[in-house]
Amino acid sequence: MSEQLLAVERLSVGYGKKTVVHEVDLGLAEREILIVLGHNGAGKTTLMQAIFGLIRTQSGRVLYRGEPITGRKPADNVLGGIAYVPQGHGIFRSLTVRANLELGAFVVRDRSRLEEDMETVFEMFPILRERATQIGGTLSGGQQQMLAIGMALMHKPSVMILDEPSIGLAPNLVERVMRSIQTINREFGTAILMVEQNVRYGLPIAQRAAVLKTGRKVYDGPPEPLEDRVELMKLF
Amino acid sequence: MDLFLQLLLNGFVNGSHYALLGVGFGLIFGTTNIVHFAYGPVYAAGAYSAWTAAALLGFPLFLAGLTGVAAATVLGVASYLLLYRPFVRRDAPTFVVLIASLGLFILLENLIAILFGTDKKVVDGYSAGIHFIGPTFYTDIHIYQIASLMILGLALAAFLRLTNYGKAIQAMTDNADMARVIGIDTNKVSILVFAIGSAISAVPAVLILLRDGALPNMGFIAVFVAFLAVVVGGVGSILGAVLGGFLLGMVENVGMWQIPTEWQSTIAFIVLFFVLLVRPQGLFKGT
Amino acid sequence: MRRFLGLTFCAISFAAMAVGPARAAEGETFKIGALLGMTGASSYYGTVMSRGAQIAIDEINADGGIDGTKLELLIEDHKGGNAQAGVAGMNRLINIHDIKAVLTSFSPPTLAVAPIATEKKIFMINGGGFSAKMIGASPYLFHNRSLATDFTRGILLRAKEHGFEKMAMISVKTDAGENVREIAHQFWPELGGAIVADESVAYGAANMDTQIAKLRTSGADFIFAAIFRPDAGTFLKRSKEFGITVPRLGIEYTPDDQKLAGEAAAGFEFTTDYFHPTDDNPWAQAFYGKYKELFNEEPDYYAANYYEGVYVIAELVRRAFEAGIDNPDGAQLTELLWKEPTFKSVYGGDMVFQENGVAQKRVGLFEVQADSEKKFLKFIETTVPGK
């Protein structure tokens, strides 16, 4: 387990007396793409938020490069190289594309790399370069999602956690987004932990898959068997 | 025509006053989503502290003013740390925080009355120079009211645009959840806006102390007007608060040109309803 | 044995009856209620009124009370003139403390409790409110302060004396302010004058710039201000700042107003109750001295009226005891008042209660000097309107 970049050990997360995630184990290796599937309300988003430190955990722990980071402040996770792209293309709608990207690198002290990092994002998503001075809220849904991913890229993360990046997007855009994620993984070596409902476009790029059912992990292994709808339905 | 010009000047001066009050309140409300009614008595505390410094301790006016600003800042931050933050931490619904704020308002206002008495406090020996330009009159205080809006408004705009903390405030105002995700310490930012917002409110407070004297209930009208300015101008927009404040000032003064002054307060409300009917998000809320 | 007990019982009963029912107040206290504005924006009035009343109570008690009966003051708060709070306070005074005499203040709560006073036979004396609407509200309601009609008429007569014709007026939107405004609208034309401007401000309004601007451009000979503290001070200051040069006349100028307006008040003329302790009036001087010593402030006429009001009630209670009424109610106190409606006034000389329940006192005319201090000019007789 020491080769795991990000390790989740018997993590339980809940609100008050209610437990939503029950003792889940999860491991993400360097440069790996891991997709997390499950029915609505299975606890996928809650699990991601807990890993990143946005909500408190009830028990268990999270390790990053072997060091415990359970419940660490998001700011420290960002500085440590973990990025989070929340559900629903989270951006700052009243600010420009450029201002959004700058904010993505908010906690990075060394500002000299800012232009260089922004250039990297523009290379990946040329449409953002075109609309660099445009207000975020005026971009289309797909463009906003690219901006959200771009913001996460700004500090060259080692791990990127994405919560349903394809939600609300037209199929051709979904494909586009998935390809970008793959590119990020290949070119920058970023490990990807991705919650995704869209099995059709998500499974192909994953190296491993996990399935959550009512807060517990019921599958953890290669993604191929899950391409069989019948098998998949058994787990949901 | 004489009357109209005087009313126009009055509108501009009062508008500046309301605008600045709106800016302070709006900064707090826009960033933290807390309806900080206790903004009123914190404003009053600024005036009373300045009065204590000037009248009881013999400080020169400028220093007394700084004392007022310092006192309001401390009290504003304290109200966040001791009252609002525990509610925010527990994810309390907005109206619960609102009620807590009303409670704090009543507590502080009464505390001021108990500590200082209910008579009007004035700074003896201060007399504002009176001037006129053409047929219209104005005083030194009016100049300070306009000047303070310009200076503080521009300073705040620069701060928000150019400094790291300023950008953090903008981010949190836009989307507090995303702000947390990119690593902004929303607790620190909240403390910061409560400090700045309260400090800003103390400036009009001190000017009103010099112009009208201080009474324990002076905070009510201040937060009332600030709230109106922000709602009319659009929550989250500093420029909106400024324009909302000016609109109110103009309506109260120029609006009375041909209308009996009996209608003064009513008219302000009618305008508010009208604006909210036509554009509920406020005049300057973005997309 | 039974007969012995029976006889003893009868003997004791007879003895008890012979002594008579214990005077309700013998060795006990006669309670006087007070409905004052102790909290709220106008708590200034409640504070000074209660002080004046308490000094009187303490004085009378120190002197042995009324034939050995001590007086006690019980205060209820009507929160600055709130009618409902006044009614609630009155009910508490009657139901819990069985009060028969009440010092009241502010027109709205007084008007609200008047029917209760009539029904339950409670004697009331008002030394603060001055709305003429209170006249006749209850047969047991009396006033030892001049009412709005007297002040307004007084100052308008003064305006006439100056030879003014065109009046611009500014009034505050409260019961008192509106009352004065109505009277001015009626009386000034009667005197042959015209009203060229009629502005209103909300109570406690910070911004009266608009109204002042309109007053200035109205072309009037004088400005009549139906405004009270603390807005009176604001008006005086603001009017000077905005360049008003015509004379200003009004009906109130308290120390708070003086503090704020300072030199801007110079030239302001106003009518008010005239409590002047340096008259050849040892009683007033003693009161003035005691108040100053206790509170380090000068008593204004509100404090004086309530000091005086307690003495009126005490005098009536004394008359009741003398007449053999040990537990007088409001109706009896009223009857005793009409038997002899003349009372000593702390203002000097006597005051006589008129048919309408208002004690006739002259109103004083004052002018504010260059140093912001007020100076007494003369008394103005005003005809008091009958019921």
PDB file of N, CA, C and O in Angstrom, chain C residues 221-264:
ATOM      1  N   ASP C 221     -42.271  85.652   6.389  1.00  0.00           N
ATOM      2  CA  ASP C 221     -41.735  86.652   7.316  1.00  0.00           C
ATOM      3  C   ASP C 221     -41.061  85.991   8.501  1.00  0.00           C
ATOM      4  O   ASP C 221     -40.162  86.552   9.118  1.00  0.00           O
ATOM      5  N   PHE C 222     -41.570  84.804   8.864  1.00  0.00           N
ATOM      6  CA  PHE C 222     -40.983  84.101   9.997  1.00  0.00           C
ATOM      7  C   PHE C 222     -41.252  82.613   9.833  1.00  0.00           C
ATOM      8  O   PHE C 222     -42.087  82.204   9.027  1.00  0.00           O
ATOM      9  N   ILE C 223     -40.518  81.838  10.596  1.00  0.00           N
ATOM     10  CA  ILE C 223     -40.709  80.391  10.557  1.00  0.00           C
ATOM     11  C   ILE C 223     -41.219  79.934  11.916  1.00  0.00           C
ATOM     12  O   ILE C 223     -40.642  80.285  12.950  1.00  0.00           O
ATOM     13  N   PHE C 224     -42.300  79.168  11.897  1.00  0.00           N
ATOM     14  CA  PHE C 224     -42.830  78.616  13.126  1.00  0.00           C
ATOM     15  C   PHE C 224     -42.446  77.141  13.191  1.00  0.00           C
ATOM     16  O   PHE C 224     -42.767  76.373  12.300  1.00  0.00           O
ATOM     17  N   ALA C 225     -41.726  76.768  14.245  1.00  0.00           N
ATOM     18  CA  ALA C 225     -41.252  75.389  14.353  1.00  0.00           C
ATOM     19  C   ALA C 225     -42.048  74.636  15.400  1.00  0.00           C
ATOM     20  O   ALA C 225     -41.907  74.882  16.597  1.00  0.00           O
ATOM     21  N   ALA C 226     -42.897  73.723  14.943  1.00  0.00           N
ATOM     22  CA  ALA C 226     -43.644  72.874  15.878  1.00  0.00           C
ATOM     23  C   ALA C 226     -42.820  71.604  16.059  1.00  0.00           C
ATOM     24  O   ALA C 226     -43.189  70.532  15.623  1.00  0.00           O
ATOM     25  N   ILE C 227     -41.655  71.778  16.679  1.00  0.00           N
ATOM     26  CA  ILE C 227     -40.710  70.666  16.813  1.00  0.00           C
ATOM     27  C   ILE C 227     -40.218  70.582  18.245  1.00  0.00           C
ATOM     28  O   ILE C 227     -40.094  71.597  18.916  1.00  0.00           O
ATOM     29  N   PHE C 228     -39.923  69.340  18.671  1.00  0.00           N
ATOM     30  CA  PHE C 228     -39.482  69.133  20.052  1.00  0.00           C
ATOM     31  C   PHE C 228     -38.108  68.516  20.094  1.00  0.00           C
ATOM     32  O   PHE C 228     -37.560  68.125  19.079  1.00  0.00           O
ATOM     33  N   ARG C 229     -37.552  68.385  21.321  1.00  0.00           N
ATOM     34  CA  ARG C 229     -36.223  67.789  21.428  1.00  0.00           C
ATOM     35  C   ARG C 229     -36.269  66.363  20.917  1.00  0.00           C
ATOM     36  O   ARG C 229     -37.255  65.690  21.108  1.00  0.00           O
ATOM     37  N   PRO C 230     -35.238  65.826  20.336  1.00  0.00           N
ATOM     38  CA  PRO C 230     -33.982  66.481  20.018  1.00  0.00           C
ATOM     39  C   PRO C 230     -33.969  67.146  18.650  1.00  0.00           C
ATOM     40  O   PRO C 230     -32.962  67.689  18.242  1.00  0.00           O
ATOM     41  N   ASP C 231     -35.089  67.083  17.942  1.00  0.00           N
ATOM     42  CA  ASP C 231     -35.090  67.652  16.595  1.00  0.00           C
ATOM     43  C   ASP C 231     -35.099  69.169  16.602  1.00  0.00           C
ATOM     44  O   ASP C 231     -34.736  69.798  15.610  1.00  0.00           O
ATOM     45  N   ALA C 232     -35.567  69.770  17.715  1.00  0.00           N
ATOM     46  CA  ALA C 232     -35.581  71.229  17.765  1.00  0.00           C
ATOM     47  C   ALA C 232     -34.162  71.772  17.604  1.00  0.00           C
ATOM     48  O   ALA C 232     -33.920  72.722  16.857  1.00  0.00           O
ATOM     49  N   GLY C 233     -33.222  71.134  18.293  1.00  0.00           N
ATOM     50  CA  GLY C 233     -31.829  71.569  18.185  1.00  0.00           C
ATOM     51  C   GLY C 233     -31.319  71.408  16.764  1.00  0.00           C
ATOM     52  O   GLY C 233     -30.629  72.273  16.226  1.00  0.00           O
ATOM     53  N   THR C 234     -31.644  70.263  16.161  1.00  0.00           N
ATOM     54  CA  THR C 234     -31.227  70.020  14.774  1.00  0.00           C
ATOM     55  C   THR C 234     -31.797  71.078  13.853  1.00  0.00           C
ATOM     56  O   THR C 234     -31.108  71.617  12.992  1.00  0.00           O
ATOM     57  N   PHE C 235     -33.091  71.424  14.059  1.00  0.00           N
ATOM     58  CA  PHE C 235     -33.709  72.437  13.218  1.00  0.00           C
ATOM     59  C   PHE C 235     -32.977  73.770  13.338  1.00  0.00           C
ATOM     60  O   PHE C 235     -32.667  74.423  12.339  1.00  0.00           O
ATOM     61  N   LEU C 236     -32.711  74.160  14.582  1.00  0.00           N
ATOM     62  CA  LEU C 236     -32.066  75.463  14.774  1.00  0.00           C
ATOM     63  C   LEU C 236     -30.692  75.495  14.119  1.00  0.00           C
ATOM     64  O   LEU C 236     -30.314  76.486  13.496  1.00  0.00           O
ATOM     65  N   LYS C 237     -29.957  74.413  14.281  1.00  0.00           N
ATOM     66  CA  LYS C 237     -28.603  74.367  13.705  1.00  0.00           C
ATOM     67  C   LYS C 237     -28.670  74.359  12.190  1.00  0.00           C
ATOM     68  O   LYS C 237     -28.001  75.128  11.512  1.00  0.00           O
ATOM     69  N   ARG C 238     -29.497  73.487  11.674  1.00  0.00           N
ATOM     70  CA  ARG C 238     -29.597  73.321  10.217  1.00  0.00           C
ATOM     71  C   ARG C 238     -30.088  74.597   9.542  1.00  0.00           C
ATOM     72  O   ARG C 238     -29.609  74.973   8.471  1.00  0.00           O
ATOM     73  N   SER C 239     -31.071  75.272  10.184  1.00  0.00           N
ATOM     74  CA  SER C 239     -31.617  76.462   9.534  1.00  0.00           C
ATOM     75  C   SER C 239     -30.532  77.541   9.381  1.00  0.00           C
ATOM     76  O   SER C 239     -30.478  78.229   8.366  1.00  0.00           O
ATOM     77  N   LYS C 240     -29.676  77.628  10.384  1.00  0.00           N
ATOM     78  CA  LYS C 240     -28.593  78.605  10.259  1.00  0.00           C
ATOM     79  C   LYS C 240     -27.608  78.174   9.181  1.00  0.00           C
ATOM     80  O   LYS C 240     -27.133  78.996   8.400  1.00  0.00           O
ATOM     81  N   GLU C 241     -27.312  76.885   9.133  1.00  0.00           N
ATOM     82  CA  GLU C 241     -26.339  76.393   8.144  1.00  0.00           C
ATOM     83  C   GLU C 241     -26.822  76.615   6.727  1.00  0.00           C
ATOM     84  O   GLU C 241     -26.034  76.815   5.816  1.00  0.00           O
ATOM     85  N   PHE C 242     -28.119  76.551   6.563  1.00  0.00           N
ATOM     86  CA  PHE C 242     -28.624  76.723   5.208  1.00  0.00           C
ATOM     87  C   PHE C 242     -29.090  78.131   4.929  1.00  0.00           C
ATOM     88  O   PHE C 242     -29.856  78.352   4.000  1.00  0.00           O
ATOM     89  N   GLY C 243     -28.628  79.032   5.744  1.00  0.00           N
ATOM     90  CA  GLY C 243     -28.794  80.445   5.398  1.00  0.00           C
ATOM     91  C   GLY C 243     -30.158  81.044   5.648  1.00  0.00           C
ATOM     92  O   GLY C 243     -30.532  82.017   4.990  1.00  0.00           O
ATOM     93  N   ILE C 244     -30.913  80.521   6.606  1.00  0.00           N
ATOM     94  CA  ILE C 244     -32.199  81.157   6.906  1.00  0.00           C
ATOM     95  C   ILE C 244     -31.941  82.367   7.773  1.00  0.00           C
ATOM     96  O   ILE C 244     -31.258  82.277   8.791  1.00  0.00           O
ATOM     97  N   THR C 245     -32.471  83.509   7.363  1.00  0.00           N
ATOM     98  CA  THR C 245     -32.225  84.739   8.103  1.00  0.00           C
ATOM     99  C   THR C 245     -33.476  85.279   8.782  1.00  0.00           C
ATOM    100  O   THR C 245     -33.382  86.091   9.685  1.00  0.00           O
ATOM    101  N   VAL C 246     -34.666  84.845   8.353  1.00  0.00           N
ATOM    102  CA  VAL C 246     -35.884  85.384   8.977  1.00  0.00           C
ATOM    103  C   VAL C 246     -36.006  84.813  10.386  1.00  0.00           C
ATOM    104  O   VAL C 246     -35.453  83.753  10.687  1.00  0.00           O
ATOM    105  N   PRO C 247     -36.754  85.505  11.262  1.00  0.00           N
ATOM    106  CA  PRO C 247     -36.903  85.067  12.657  1.00  0.00           C
ATOM    107  C   PRO C 247     -37.540  83.691  12.738  1.00  0.00           C
ATOM    108  O   PRO C 247     -38.338  83.301  11.893  1.00  0.00           O
ATOM    109  N   ARG C 248     -37.144  82.959  13.783  1.00  0.00           N
ATOM    110  CA  ARG C 248     -37.698  81.632  14.030  1.00  0.00           C
ATOM    111  C   ARG C 248     -38.400  81.645  15.377  1.00  0.00           C
ATOM    112  O   ARG C 248     -37.854  82.155  16.352  1.00  0.00           O
ATOM    113  N   LEU C 249     -39.639  81.134  15.388  1.00  0.00           N
ATOM    114  CA  LEU C 249     -40.418  81.069  16.624  1.00  0.00           C
ATOM    115  C   LEU C 249     -40.847  79.632  16.853  1.00  0.00           C
ATOM    116  O   LEU C 249     -41.134  78.913  15.907  1.00  0.00           O
ATOM    117  N   GLY C 250     -40.909  79.243  18.148  1.00  0.00           N
ATOM    118  CA  GLY C 250     -41.284  77.853  18.383  1.00  0.00           C
ATOM    119  C   GLY C 250     -41.833  77.613  19.774  1.00  0.00           C
ATOM    120  O   GLY C 250     -42.223  78.557  20.465  1.00  0.00           O
ATOM    121  N   ILE C 251     -41.891  76.331  20.172  1.00  0.00           N
ATOM    122  CA  ILE C 251     -42.500  75.999  21.456  1.00  0.00           C
ATOM    123  C   ILE C 251     -41.644  75.077  22.321  1.00  0.00           C
ATOM    124  O   ILE C 251     -42.124  74.546  23.304  1.00  0.00           O
ATOM    125  N   GLU C 252     -40.399  74.863  21.959  1.00  0.00           N
ATOM    126  CA  GLU C 252     -39.556  74.073  22.860  1.00  0.00           C
ATOM    127  C   GLU C 252     -38.078  74.377  22.647  1.00  0.00           C
ATOM    128  O   GLU C 252     -37.634  74.585  21.519  1.00  0.00           O
ATOM    129  N   TYR C 253     -37.351  74.365  23.751  1.00  0.00           N
ATOM    130  CA  TYR C 253     -35.893  74.582  23.700  1.00  0.00           C
ATOM    131  C   TYR C 253     -35.307  74.001  24.978  1.00  0.00           C
ATOM    132  O   TYR C 253     -35.192  74.675  25.988  1.00  0.00           O
ATOM    133  N   THR C 254     -34.966  72.733  24.939  1.00  0.00           N
ATOM    134  CA  THR C 254     -34.438  72.079  26.140  1.00  0.00           C
ATOM    135  C   THR C 254     -32.903  72.109  26.123  1.00  0.00           C
ATOM    136  O   THR C 254     -32.305  72.424  25.100  1.00  0.00           O
ATOM    137  N   PRO C 255     -32.283  71.758  27.244  1.00  0.00           N
ATOM    138  CA  PRO C 255     -30.817  71.753  27.291  1.00  0.00           C
ATOM    139  C   PRO C 255     -30.181  70.908  26.178  1.00  0.00           C
ATOM    140  O   PRO C 255     -29.139  71.268  25.654  1.00  0.00           O
ATOM    141  N   ASP C 256     -30.830  69.800  25.807  1.00  0.00           N
ATOM    142  CA  ASP C 256     -30.301  68.979  24.711  1.00  0.00           C
ATOM    143  C   ASP C 256     -30.259  69.753  23.409  1.00  0.00           C
ATOM    144  O   ASP C 256     -29.309  69.665  22.634  1.00  0.00           O
ATOM    145  N   ASP C 257     -31.321  70.506  23.149  1.00  0.00           N
ATOM    146  CA  ASP C 257     -31.370  71.296  21.919  1.00  0.00           C
ATOM    147  C   ASP C 257     -30.309  72.383  21.956  1.00  0.00           C
ATOM    148  O   ASP C 257     -29.644  72.671  20.969  1.00  0.00           O
ATOM    149  N   GLN C 258     -30.163  72.962  23.142  1.00  0.00           N
ATOM    150  CA  GLN C 258     -29.177  74.026  23.300  1.00  0.00           C
ATOM    151  C   GLN C 258     -27.781  73.488  23.037  1.00  0.00           C
ATOM    152  O   GLN C 258     -26.973  74.110  22.344  1.00  0.00           O
ATOM    153  N   LYS C 259     -27.533  72.297  23.556  1.00  0.00           N
ATOM    154  CA  LYS C 259     -26.210  71.674  23.377  1.00  0.00           C
ATOM    155  C   LYS C 259     -25.872  71.521  21.913  1.00  0.00           C
ATOM    156  O   LYS C 259     -24.749  71.753  21.483  1.00  0.00           O
ATOM    157  N   LEU C 260     -26.838  71.080  21.141  1.00  0.00           N
ATOM    158  CA  LEU C 260     -26.554  70.817  19.739  1.00  0.00           C
ATOM    159  C   LEU C 260     -26.491  72.097  18.927  1.00  0.00           C
ATOM    160  O   LEU C 260     -25.589  72.300  18.120  1.00  0.00           O
ATOM    161  N   ALA C 261     -27.459  72.982  19.132  1.00  0.00           N
ATOM    162  CA  ALA C 261     -27.539  74.161  18.263  1.00  0.00           C
ATOM    163  C   ALA C 261     -26.495  75.209  18.605  1.00  0.00           C
ATOM    164  O   ALA C 261     -25.981  75.885  17.722  1.00  0.00           O
ATOM    165  N   GLY C 262     -26.197  75.318  19.883  1.00  0.00           N
ATOM    166  CA  GLY C 262     -25.195  76.317  20.271  1.00  0.00           C
ATOM    167  C   GLY C 262     -25.589  77.703  19.801  1.00  0.00           C
ATOM    168  O   GLY C 262     -26.739  78.121  19.919  1.00  0.00           O
ATOM    169  N   GLU C 263     -24.639  78.383  19.218  1.00  0.00           N
ATOM    170  CA  GLU C 263     -24.882  79.772  18.804  1.00  0.00           C
ATOM    171  C   GLU C 263     -25.901  79.882  17.684  1.00  0.00           C
ATOM    172  O   GLU C 263     -26.460  80.963  17.471  1.00  0.00           O
ATOM    173  N   ALA C 264     -26.139  78.767  16.978  1.00  0.00           N
ATOM    174  CA  ALA C 264     -27.098  78.828  15.878  1.00  0.00           C
ATOM    175  C   ALA C 264     -28.491  79.126  16.382  1.00  0.00           C
ATOM    176  O   ALA C 264     -29.376  79.487  15.619  1.00  0.00           O
TER     177      ALA C 264
END
